[in-house]
Amino acid sequence: MTQTVPSPAHAVQQRYRDPDPTEPAEWNPVLQVLHEHRSVRRYLADPVSDDTLRLLISAAQSAPTSSNLQVWSVIAVRDPARKARLAALAGGQAHIEQAPVLLVFTADFARLRQLAEDHEAPLAGADYLESSYVGFIDAALAAQNAVVAAESLGLGTVYIGAIRNNPEQVAAELKLPEQVFAVFGLVVGHPDPSEDARVKPRLPQPAVLHHETYDLPTQRTHVAAYEDRIAEFYAEQRLSHSWTERVLARLASAASLNGRHRLRESLANHGFRLH
């Protein structure tokens, strides 16, 4: 059976739930994949092959990296027992166990520290907050390349930020040395079509795109319009809260961060000095 490919206008319309979509001036298969991204939380048992995994990682390594430092690494977790333990540490997310592979992306300065020790070279710059930022940013850029690559192959993905809920326990489970910190997980697998994962609408572009200078007051109108559009999506997902209620609840207190309010302490515990 031939699958119908949505038109460019439809793909953009899905992303914004825009009632009056216009045909994009330019289009290509990469833009199609990007606009059709959706989080998948139900997977088939089919494995992800070693060949496919190598391709995803080569795509990840094709991402930009600051000064070519390449201060990230990734741990591919396939063992069911280890995935179950990591799922428990990440709040009991069943799709971590269900999917064939969990990729844990890390900010990794251990490799450069080992290099500095081998060459008896100073590495004081690695102790600054700026360097830690670079590690987190490099990991995110690499992972997003892997997401696009995976989805271009028909695989599904979902990020696991809750890998930071219990950083010390995650580090112990993965045997992370000092100066290697688990930034997030990425589940990869074959989507279960019964989930019917949908494209989640984003804020209207005028709420996030500013020209020349930042303009906060005008965002109220666009956020109000977004509330109406995402309400339709939430109704389809049988969710009752509004977007405003959800985001404000998420940031209401330290308790709502599920342990991630300890991030600075956890980084320090794993050798990140953050001067």
PDB file of C-alpha atoms in Angstrom:
ATOM      1  CA  MET A   1       0.000   0.000   0.000  1.00  0.00           C
ATOM      2  CA  THR A   2       1.452   3.369  -1.015  1.00  0.00           C
ATOM      3  CA  GLN A   3       1.713   5.915   1.785  1.00  0.00           C
ATOM      4  CA  THR A   4       0.569   9.413   0.942  1.00  0.00           C
ATOM      5  CA  VAL A   5       3.220  12.048   1.644  1.00  0.00           C
ATOM      6  CA  PRO A   6       1.677  15.219   3.115  1.00  0.00           C
ATOM      7  CA  SER A   7       2.091  18.345   1.027  1.00  0.00           C
ATOM      8  CA  PRO A   8       4.559  20.998   2.239  1.00  0.00           C
ATOM      9  CA  ALA A   9       1.671  23.303   3.166  1.00  0.00           C
ATOM     10  CA  HIS A  10       0.062  20.508   5.192  1.00  0.00           C
ATOM     11  CA  ALA A  11       3.343  19.707   6.978  1.00  0.00           C
ATOM     12  CA  VAL A  12       3.764  23.334   8.059  1.00  0.00           C
ATOM     13  CA  GLN A  13       0.073  23.603   8.929  1.00  0.00           C
ATOM     14  CA  GLN A  14       0.411  20.592  11.269  1.00  0.00           C
ATOM     15  CA  ARG A  15       3.275  22.278  13.118  1.00  0.00           C
ATOM     16  CA  TYR A  16       1.259  25.417  13.836  1.00  0.00           C
ATOM     17  CA  ARG A  17      -2.371  24.279  13.389  1.00  0.00           C
ATOM     18  CA  ASP A  18      -2.597  27.375  11.221  1.00  0.00           C
ATOM     19  CA  PRO A  19      -6.136  27.688   9.793  1.00  0.00           C
ATOM     20  CA  ASP A  20      -4.781  29.450   6.680  1.00  0.00           C
ATOM     21  CA  PRO A  21      -1.602  27.615   5.624  1.00  0.00           C
ATOM     22  CA  THR A  22       0.409  28.884   2.689  1.00  0.00           C
ATOM     23  CA  GLU A  23       2.644  26.855   0.410  1.00  0.00           C
ATOM     24  CA  PRO A  24       6.322  27.228   1.449  1.00  0.00           C
ATOM     25  CA  ALA A  25       8.524  29.004  -1.058  1.00  0.00           C
ATOM     26  CA  GLU A  26      11.065  26.155  -0.919  1.00  0.00           C
ATOM     27  CA  TRP A  27      10.900  22.527   0.179  1.00  0.00           C
ATOM     28  CA  ASN A  28      12.943  19.333   0.268  1.00  0.00           C
ATOM     29  CA  PRO A  29      12.952  15.926   2.040  1.00  0.00           C
ATOM     30  CA  VAL A  30      14.993  17.236   4.988  1.00  0.00           C
ATOM     31  CA  LEU A  31      12.404  19.940   5.683  1.00  0.00           C
ATOM     32  CA  GLN A  32       9.686  17.279   5.434  1.00  0.00           C
ATOM     33  CA  VAL A  33      11.381  15.136   8.113  1.00  0.00           C
ATOM     34  CA  LEU A  34      11.937  18.120  10.403  1.00  0.00           C
ATOM     35  CA  HIS A  35       8.335  19.304  10.204  1.00  0.00           C
ATOM     36  CA  GLU A  36       6.935  15.811  10.793  1.00  0.00           C
ATOM     37  CA  HIS A  37       8.839  15.261  14.059  1.00  0.00           C
ATOM     38  CA  ARG A  38       6.740  13.859  16.860  1.00  0.00           C
ATOM     39  CA  SER A  39       7.600  12.229  20.186  1.00  0.00           C
ATOM     40  CA  VAL A  40       7.010   8.469  20.141  1.00  0.00           C
ATOM     41  CA  ARG A  41       6.272   6.701  23.421  1.00  0.00           C
ATOM     42  CA  ARG A  42       5.188   3.269  22.217  1.00  0.00           C
ATOM     43  CA  TYR A  43       7.487   0.945  20.287  1.00  0.00           C
ATOM     44  CA  LEU A  44       7.532  -2.395  18.486  1.00  0.00           C
ATOM     45  CA  ALA A  45       9.937  -5.108  19.592  1.00  0.00           C
ATOM     46  CA  ASP A  46      11.929  -4.916  16.325  1.00  0.00           C
ATOM     47  CA  PRO A  47      15.627  -4.291  17.015  1.00  0.00           C
ATOM     48  CA  VAL A  48      17.731  -1.378  15.788  1.00  0.00           C
ATOM     49  CA  SER A  49      20.690  -2.964  14.020  1.00  0.00           C
ATOM     50  CA  ASP A  50      24.337  -2.218  14.719  1.00  0.00           C
ATOM     51  CA  ASP A  51      24.643  -0.840  11.187  1.00  0.00           C
ATOM     52  CA  THR A  52      21.780   1.589  11.796  1.00  0.00           C
ATOM     53  CA  LEU A  53      23.222   2.618  15.165  1.00  0.00           C
ATOM     54  CA  ARG A  54      26.594   3.363  13.559  1.00  0.00           C
ATOM     55  CA  LEU A  55      24.828   5.515  10.963  1.00  0.00           C
ATOM     56  CA  LEU A  56      22.970   7.473  13.661  1.00  0.00           C
ATOM     57  CA  ILE A  57      26.207   8.114  15.534  1.00  0.00           C
ATOM     58  CA  SER A  58      28.045   9.208  12.383  1.00  0.00           C
ATOM     59  CA  ALA A  59      25.177  11.653  11.799  1.00  0.00           C
ATOM     60  CA  ALA A  60      25.536  12.822  15.407  1.00  0.00           C
ATOM     61  CA  GLN A  61      29.272  13.330  14.934  1.00  0.00           C
ATOM     62  CA  SER A  62      28.544  15.413  11.840  1.00  0.00           C
ATOM     63  CA  ALA A  63      26.985  18.111  14.049  1.00  0.00           C
ATOM     64  CA  PRO A  64      28.907  21.318  14.803  1.00  0.00           C
ATOM     65  CA  THR A  65      31.191  21.199  17.839  1.00  0.00           C
ATOM     66  CA  SER A  66      32.792  24.206  19.501  1.00  0.00           C
ATOM     67  CA  SER A  67      36.480  24.539  18.543  1.00  0.00           C
ATOM     68  CA  ASN A  68      36.329  20.873  17.476  1.00  0.00           C
ATOM     69  CA  LEU A  69      36.641  19.925  21.160  1.00  0.00           C
ATOM     70  CA  GLN A  70      34.051  17.129  20.730  1.00  0.00           C
ATOM     71  CA  VAL A  71      33.330  17.098  24.455  1.00  0.00           C
ATOM     72  CA  TRP A  72      30.486  14.594  24.352  1.00  0.00           C
ATOM     73  CA  SER A  73      30.055  10.846  24.313  1.00  0.00           C
ATOM     74  CA  VAL A  74      27.065   8.531  24.081  1.00  0.00           C
ATOM     75  CA  ILE A  75      26.310   5.199  25.744  1.00  0.00           C
ATOM     76  CA  ALA A  76      24.029   2.807  23.832  1.00  0.00           C
ATOM     77  CA  VAL A  77      22.005   0.748  26.311  1.00  0.00           C
ATOM     78  CA  ARG A  78      20.278  -2.367  24.997  1.00  0.00           C
ATOM     79  CA  ASP A  79      20.405  -4.708  28.013  1.00  0.00           C
ATOM     80  CA  PRO A  80      16.791  -5.093  29.263  1.00  0.00           C
ATOM     81  CA  ALA A  81      17.768  -5.168  32.941  1.00  0.00           C
ATOM     82  CA  ARG A  82      19.878  -2.027  32.668  1.00  0.00           C
ATOM     83  CA  LYS A  83      17.154  -0.246  30.695  1.00  0.00           C
ATOM     84  CA  ALA A  84      14.666  -1.195  33.424  1.00  0.00           C
ATOM     85  CA  ARG A  85      16.901   0.248  36.131  1.00  0.00           C
ATOM     86  CA  LEU A  86      17.426   3.458  34.155  1.00  0.00           C
ATOM     87  CA  ALA A  87      13.681   3.675  33.473  1.00  0.00           C
ATOM     88  CA  ALA A  88      13.038   3.492  37.223  1.00  0.00           C
ATOM     89  CA  LEU A  89      15.584   6.262  37.847  1.00  0.00           C
ATOM     90  CA  ALA A  90      13.862   8.365  35.161  1.00  0.00           C
ATOM     91  CA  GLY A  91      10.445   8.215  36.798  1.00  0.00           C
ATOM     92  CA  GLY A  92       9.233   4.862  35.493  1.00  0.00           C
ATOM     93  CA  GLN A  93       8.885   5.738  31.808  1.00  0.00           C
ATOM     94  CA  ALA A  94       7.779   2.464  30.197  1.00  0.00           C
ATOM     95  CA  HIS A  95       8.987   3.378  26.693  1.00  0.00           C
ATOM     96  CA  ILE A  96      12.599   3.266  27.921  1.00  0.00           C
ATOM     97  CA  GLU A  97      12.152  -0.456  28.581  1.00  0.00           C
ATOM     98  CA  GLN A  98       9.982  -1.040  25.528  1.00  0.00           C
ATOM     99  CA  ALA A  99      12.252   0.482  22.887  1.00  0.00           C
ATOM    100  CA  PRO A 100      15.224  -1.570  21.663  1.00  0.00           C
ATOM    101  CA  VAL A 101      17.859   1.048  22.486  1.00  0.00           C
ATOM    102  CA  LEU A 102      18.366   3.969  24.839  1.00  0.00           C
ATOM    103  CA  LEU A 103      21.131   6.400  23.913  1.00  0.00           C
ATOM    104  CA  VAL A 104      22.494   8.354  26.879  1.00  0.00           C
ATOM    105  CA  PHE A 105      24.278  11.485  25.714  1.00  0.00           C
ATOM    106  CA  THR A 106      26.918  12.889  28.041  1.00  0.00           C
ATOM    107  CA  ALA A 107      29.035  15.991  28.449  1.00  0.00           C
ATOM    108  CA  ASP A 108      32.464  14.384  28.479  1.00  0.00           C
ATOM    109  CA  PHE A 109      35.649  16.082  29.683  1.00  0.00           C
ATOM    110  CA  ALA A 110      37.289  12.855  30.871  1.00  0.00           C
ATOM    111  CA  ARG A 111      38.736  12.223  27.422  1.00  0.00           C
ATOM    112  CA  LEU A 112      40.441  15.645  27.298  1.00  0.00           C
ATOM    113  CA  ARG A 113      41.642  15.349  30.897  1.00  0.00           C
ATOM    114  CA  GLN A 114      43.222  12.017  30.068  1.00  0.00           C
ATOM    115  CA  LEU A 115      44.849  13.628  27.029  1.00  0.00           C
ATOM    116  CA  ALA A 116      46.168  16.494  29.188  1.00  0.00           C
ATOM    117  CA  GLU A 117      47.578  14.040  31.737  1.00  0.00           C
ATOM    118  CA  ASP A 118      49.266  11.999  29.012  1.00  0.00           C
ATOM    119  CA  HIS A 119      50.937  15.171  27.696  1.00  0.00           C
ATOM    120  CA  GLU A 120      51.485  16.757  31.141  1.00  0.00           C
ATOM    121  CA  ALA A 121      49.533  19.801  29.932  1.00  0.00           C
ATOM    122  CA  PRO A 122      47.434  22.240  31.999  1.00  0.00           C
ATOM    123  CA  LEU A 123      43.652  22.139  31.581  1.00  0.00           C
ATOM    124  CA  ALA A 124      42.416  24.858  33.956  1.00  0.00           C
ATOM    125  CA  GLY A 125      40.006  26.198  31.321  1.00  0.00           C
ATOM    126  CA  ALA A 126      37.940  23.022  31.552  1.00  0.00           C
ATOM    127  CA  ASP A 127      36.872  23.964  35.090  1.00  0.00           C
ATOM    128  CA  TYR A 128      34.901  27.034  34.028  1.00  0.00           C
ATOM    129  CA  LEU A 129      31.141  27.214  33.574  1.00  0.00           C
ATOM    130  CA  GLU A 130      31.657  28.173  29.921  1.00  0.00           C
ATOM    131  CA  SER A 131      33.347  24.837  29.212  1.00  0.00           C
ATOM    132  CA  SER A 132      30.518  22.909  30.867  1.00  0.00           C
ATOM    133  CA  TYR A 133      28.062  24.829  28.697  1.00  0.00           C
ATOM    134  CA  VAL A 134      30.022  23.703  25.651  1.00  0.00           C
ATOM    135  CA  GLY A 135      29.714  20.074  26.728  1.00  0.00           C
ATOM    136  CA  PHE A 136      25.939  20.337  27.164  1.00  0.00           C
ATOM    137  CA  ILE A 137      25.505  22.232  23.890  1.00  0.00           C
ATOM    138  CA  ASP A 138      27.697  19.822  21.925  1.00  0.00           C
ATOM    139  CA  ALA A 139      25.709  16.862  23.280  1.00  0.00           C
ATOM    140  CA  ALA A 140      22.405  18.519  22.320  1.00  0.00           C
ATOM    141  CA  LEU A 141      23.571  19.365  18.795  1.00  0.00           C
ATOM    142  CA  ALA A 142      24.834  15.816  18.268  1.00  0.00           C
ATOM    143  CA  ALA A 143      21.647  14.233  19.611  1.00  0.00           C
ATOM    144  CA  GLN A 144      19.408  16.365  17.416  1.00  0.00           C
ATOM    145  CA  ASN A 145      21.365  15.255  14.360  1.00  0.00           C
ATOM    146  CA  ALA A 146      20.761  11.665  15.486  1.00  0.00           C
ATOM    147  CA  VAL A 147      17.027  12.384  15.851  1.00  0.00           C
ATOM    148  CA  VAL A 148      16.747  13.749  12.316  1.00  0.00           C
ATOM    149  CA  ALA A 149      18.743  10.815  10.950  1.00  0.00           C
ATOM    150  CA  ALA A 150      16.609   8.278  12.830  1.00  0.00           C
ATOM    151  CA  GLU A 151      13.334   9.831  11.728  1.00  0.00           C
ATOM    152  CA  SER A 152      14.522  10.017   8.113  1.00  0.00           C
ATOM    153  CA  LEU A 153      14.863   6.218   8.318  1.00  0.00           C
ATOM    154  CA  GLY A 154      11.326   5.789   9.655  1.00  0.00           C
ATOM    155  CA  LEU A 155      12.382   5.285  13.266  1.00  0.00           C
ATOM    156  CA  GLY A 156      10.762   7.028  16.224  1.00  0.00           C
ATOM    157  CA  THR A 157      12.468   8.928  19.022  1.00  0.00           C
ATOM    158  CA  VAL A 158      11.783  10.693  22.293  1.00  0.00           C
ATOM    159  CA  TYR A 159      14.168  12.591  24.550  1.00  0.00           C
ATOM    160  CA  ILE A 160      14.459  11.573  28.219  1.00  0.00           C
ATOM    161  CA  GLY A 161      15.296  14.666  30.260  1.00  0.00           C
ATOM    162  CA  ALA A 162      14.429  12.711  33.416  1.00  0.00           C
ATOM    163  CA  ILE A 163      17.785  10.972  33.118  1.00  0.00           C
ATOM    164  CA  ARG A 164      18.880  14.013  35.203  1.00  0.00           C
ATOM    165  CA  ASN A 165      16.458  13.181  38.044  1.00  0.00           C
ATOM    166  CA  ASN A 166      19.042  10.986  39.767  1.00  0.00           C
ATOM    167  CA  PRO A 167      22.413  11.857  38.209  1.00  0.00           C
ATOM    168  CA  GLU A 168      24.608  10.062  40.744  1.00  0.00           C
ATOM    169  CA  GLN A 169      22.687   6.776  40.400  1.00  0.00           C
ATOM    170  CA  VAL A 170      22.682   7.046  36.601  1.00  0.00           C
ATOM    171  CA  ALA A 171      26.441   7.641  36.672  1.00  0.00           C
ATOM    172  CA  ALA A 172      26.911   4.552  38.836  1.00  0.00           C
ATOM    173  CA  GLU A 173      24.727   2.431  36.540  1.00  0.00           C
ATOM    174  CA  LEU A 174      26.676   3.515  33.448  1.00  0.00           C
ATOM    175  CA  LYS A 175      30.069   3.519  35.200  1.00  0.00           C
ATOM    176  CA  LEU A 176      30.672   7.139  34.241  1.00  0.00           C
ATOM    177  CA  PRO A 177      34.045   8.442  35.453  1.00  0.00           C
ATOM    178  CA  GLU A 178      34.511  11.910  36.898  1.00  0.00           C
ATOM    179  CA  GLN A 179      34.013  14.705  34.376  1.00  0.00           C
ATOM    180  CA  VAL A 180      31.395  12.720  32.412  1.00  0.00           C
ATOM    181  CA  PHE A 181      27.789  13.762  33.081  1.00  0.00           C
ATOM    182  CA  ALA A 182      24.592  12.261  31.646  1.00  0.00           C
ATOM    183  CA  VAL A 183      22.805  15.179  29.967  1.00  0.00           C
ATOM    184  CA  PHE A 184      19.728  13.338  28.645  1.00  0.00           C
ATOM    185  CA  GLY A 185      18.589  10.091  27.141  1.00  0.00           C
ATOM    186  CA  LEU A 186      17.218   9.438  23.669  1.00  0.00           C
ATOM    187  CA  VAL A 187      14.946   6.466  23.032  1.00  0.00           C
ATOM    188  CA  VAL A 188      15.140   5.072  19.488  1.00  0.00           C
ATOM    189  CA  GLY A 189      13.014   2.362  17.937  1.00  0.00           C
ATOM    190  CA  HIS A 190      10.295   1.385  15.509  1.00  0.00           C
ATOM    191  CA  PRO A 191       7.068   3.256  16.326  1.00  0.00           C
ATOM    192  CA  ASP A 192       4.028   1.209  17.272  1.00  0.00           C
ATOM    193  CA  PRO A 193       1.401   2.518  14.817  1.00  0.00           C
ATOM    194  CA  SER A 194      -1.348   1.890  17.370  1.00  0.00           C
ATOM    195  CA  GLU A 195      -0.077   4.857  19.396  1.00  0.00           C
ATOM    196  CA  ASP A 196      -1.044   7.278  16.617  1.00  0.00           C
ATOM    197  CA  ALA A 197       1.565   9.816  17.749  1.00  0.00           C
ATOM    198  CA  ARG A 198       0.638  13.306  16.530  1.00  0.00           C
ATOM    199  CA  VAL A 199       2.637  16.376  15.597  1.00  0.00           C
ATOM    200  CA  LYS A 200       2.416  18.752  18.553  1.00  0.00           C
ATOM    201  CA  PRO A 201       1.717  22.359  17.519  1.00  0.00           C
ATOM    202  CA  ARG A 202       4.249  25.006  18.487  1.00  0.00           C
ATOM    203  CA  LEU A 203       3.865  28.674  19.359  1.00  0.00           C
ATOM    204  CA  PRO A 204       3.117  30.962  16.400  1.00  0.00           C
ATOM    205  CA  GLN A 205       6.291  32.273  14.821  1.00  0.00           C
ATOM    206  CA  PRO A 206       5.658  35.902  15.895  1.00  0.00           C
ATOM    207  CA  ALA A 207       5.912  34.719  19.516  1.00  0.00           C
ATOM    208  CA  VAL A 208       9.474  33.478  19.027  1.00  0.00           C
ATOM    209  CA  LEU A 209      10.822  35.375  15.991  1.00  0.00           C
ATOM    210  CA  HIS A 210      11.878  38.950  16.725  1.00  0.00           C
ATOM    211  CA  HIS A 211      13.261  41.391  14.184  1.00  0.00           C
ATOM    212  CA  GLU A 212      16.213  43.565  15.203  1.00  0.00           C
ATOM    213  CA  THR A 213      15.176  43.901  18.882  1.00  0.00           C
ATOM    214  CA  TYR A 214      13.219  41.802  21.382  1.00  0.00           C
ATOM    215  CA  ASP A 215       9.520  42.647  21.833  1.00  0.00           C
ATOM    216  CA  LEU A 216       7.823  41.065  24.877  1.00  0.00           C
ATOM    217  CA  PRO A 217       4.432  42.863  25.071  1.00  0.00           C
ATOM    218  CA  THR A 218       3.217  41.686  21.655  1.00  0.00           C
ATOM    219  CA  GLN A 219       3.668  38.044  22.655  1.00  0.00           C
ATOM    220  CA  ARG A 220       0.478  38.023  24.746  1.00  0.00           C
ATOM    221  CA  THR A 221      -1.711  38.047  21.642  1.00  0.00           C
ATOM    222  CA  HIS A 222       0.197  35.205  20.016  1.00  0.00           C
ATOM    223  CA  VAL A 223       0.228  33.077  23.176  1.00  0.00           C
ATOM    224  CA  ALA A 224      -3.535  33.540  23.464  1.00  0.00           C
ATOM    225  CA  ALA A 225      -3.934  32.342  19.867  1.00  0.00           C
ATOM    226  CA  TYR A 226      -1.718  29.360  20.640  1.00  0.00           C
ATOM    227  CA  GLU A 227      -3.904  28.375  23.583  1.00  0.00           C
ATOM    228  CA  ASP A 228      -6.836  27.943  21.207  1.00  0.00           C
ATOM    229  CA  ARG A 229      -4.809  25.905  18.720  1.00  0.00           C
ATOM    230  CA  ILE A 230      -3.125  23.566  21.183  1.00  0.00           C
ATOM    231  CA  ALA A 231      -6.418  22.994  23.013  1.00  0.00           C
ATOM    232  CA  GLU A 232      -7.495  20.972  19.976  1.00  0.00           C
ATOM    233  CA  PHE A 233      -4.347  18.845  20.230  1.00  0.00           C
ATOM    234  CA  TYR A 234      -4.809  18.304  23.978  1.00  0.00           C
ATOM    235  CA  ALA A 235      -8.419  17.252  23.410  1.00  0.00           C
ATOM    236  CA  GLU A 236      -7.225  14.639  20.904  1.00  0.00           C
ATOM    237  CA  GLN A 237      -4.775  13.370  23.524  1.00  0.00           C
ATOM    238  CA  ARG A 238      -7.464  13.402  26.255  1.00  0.00           C
ATOM    239  CA  LEU A 239      -5.551  16.012  28.245  1.00  0.00           C
ATOM    240  CA  SER A 240      -7.537  18.614  30.129  1.00  0.00           C
ATOM    241  CA  HIS A 241      -5.000  21.284  31.142  1.00  0.00           C
ATOM    242  CA  SER A 242      -4.210  24.339  29.056  1.00  0.00           C
ATOM    243  CA  TRP A 243      -0.674  25.004  27.839  1.00  0.00           C
ATOM    244  CA  THR A 244      -0.338  27.891  30.295  1.00  0.00           C
ATOM    245  CA  GLU A 245      -1.425  25.697  33.193  1.00  0.00           C
ATOM    246  CA  ARG A 246       1.006  22.969  32.181  1.00  0.00           C
ATOM    247  CA  VAL A 247       4.089  25.187  31.794  1.00  0.00           C
ATOM    248  CA  LEU A 248       3.428  27.172  34.972  1.00  0.00           C
ATOM    249  CA  ALA A 249       2.881  23.967  36.953  1.00  0.00           C
ATOM    250  CA  ARG A 250       6.131  22.578  35.545  1.00  0.00           C
ATOM    251  CA  LEU A 251       8.072  25.553  36.949  1.00  0.00           C
ATOM    252  CA  ALA A 252       6.003  26.205  40.074  1.00  0.00           C
ATOM    253  CA  SER A 253       8.545  24.936  42.599  1.00  0.00           C
ATOM    254  CA  ALA A 254      11.717  22.923  43.088  1.00  0.00           C
ATOM    255  CA  ALA A 255       9.574  19.850  43.759  1.00  0.00           C
ATOM    256  CA  SER A 256       8.175  20.038  40.227  1.00  0.00           C
ATOM    257  CA  LEU A 257      11.714  19.646  38.848  1.00  0.00           C
ATOM    258  CA  ASN A 258      11.828  16.035  40.146  1.00  0.00           C
ATOM    259  CA  GLY A 259      15.310  16.263  41.637  1.00  0.00           C
ATOM    260  CA  ARG A 260      16.825  18.389  38.891  1.00  0.00           C
ATOM    261  CA  HIS A 261      17.034  21.388  41.213  1.00  0.00           C
ATOM    262  CA  ARG A 262      20.210  19.634  42.483  1.00  0.00           C
ATOM    263  CA  LEU A 263      21.941  19.954  39.126  1.00  0.00           C
ATOM    264  CA  ARG A 264      24.764  22.217  40.293  1.00  0.00           C
ATOM    265  CA  GLU A 265      25.421  19.936  43.274  1.00  0.00           C
ATOM    266  CA  SER A 266      25.287  16.838  41.077  1.00  0.00           C
ATOM    267  CA  LEU A 267      27.755  18.320  38.602  1.00  0.00           C
ATOM    268  CA  ALA A 268      30.116  19.191  41.440  1.00  0.00           C
ATOM    269  CA  ASN A 269      29.812  15.643  42.777  1.00  0.00           C
ATOM    270  CA  HIS A 270      31.000  14.387  39.415  1.00  0.00           C
ATOM    271  CA  GLY A 271      34.040  16.619  39.131  1.00  0.00           C
ATOM    272  CA  PHE A 272      32.618  19.666  37.339  1.00  0.00           C
ATOM    273  CA  ARG A 273      34.008  22.671  39.257  1.00  0.00           C
ATOM    274  CA  LEU A 274      32.044  25.425  37.464  1.00  0.00           C
ATOM    275  CA  HIS A 275      34.225  28.438  38.296  1.00  0.00           C
TER     276      HIS A 275
END
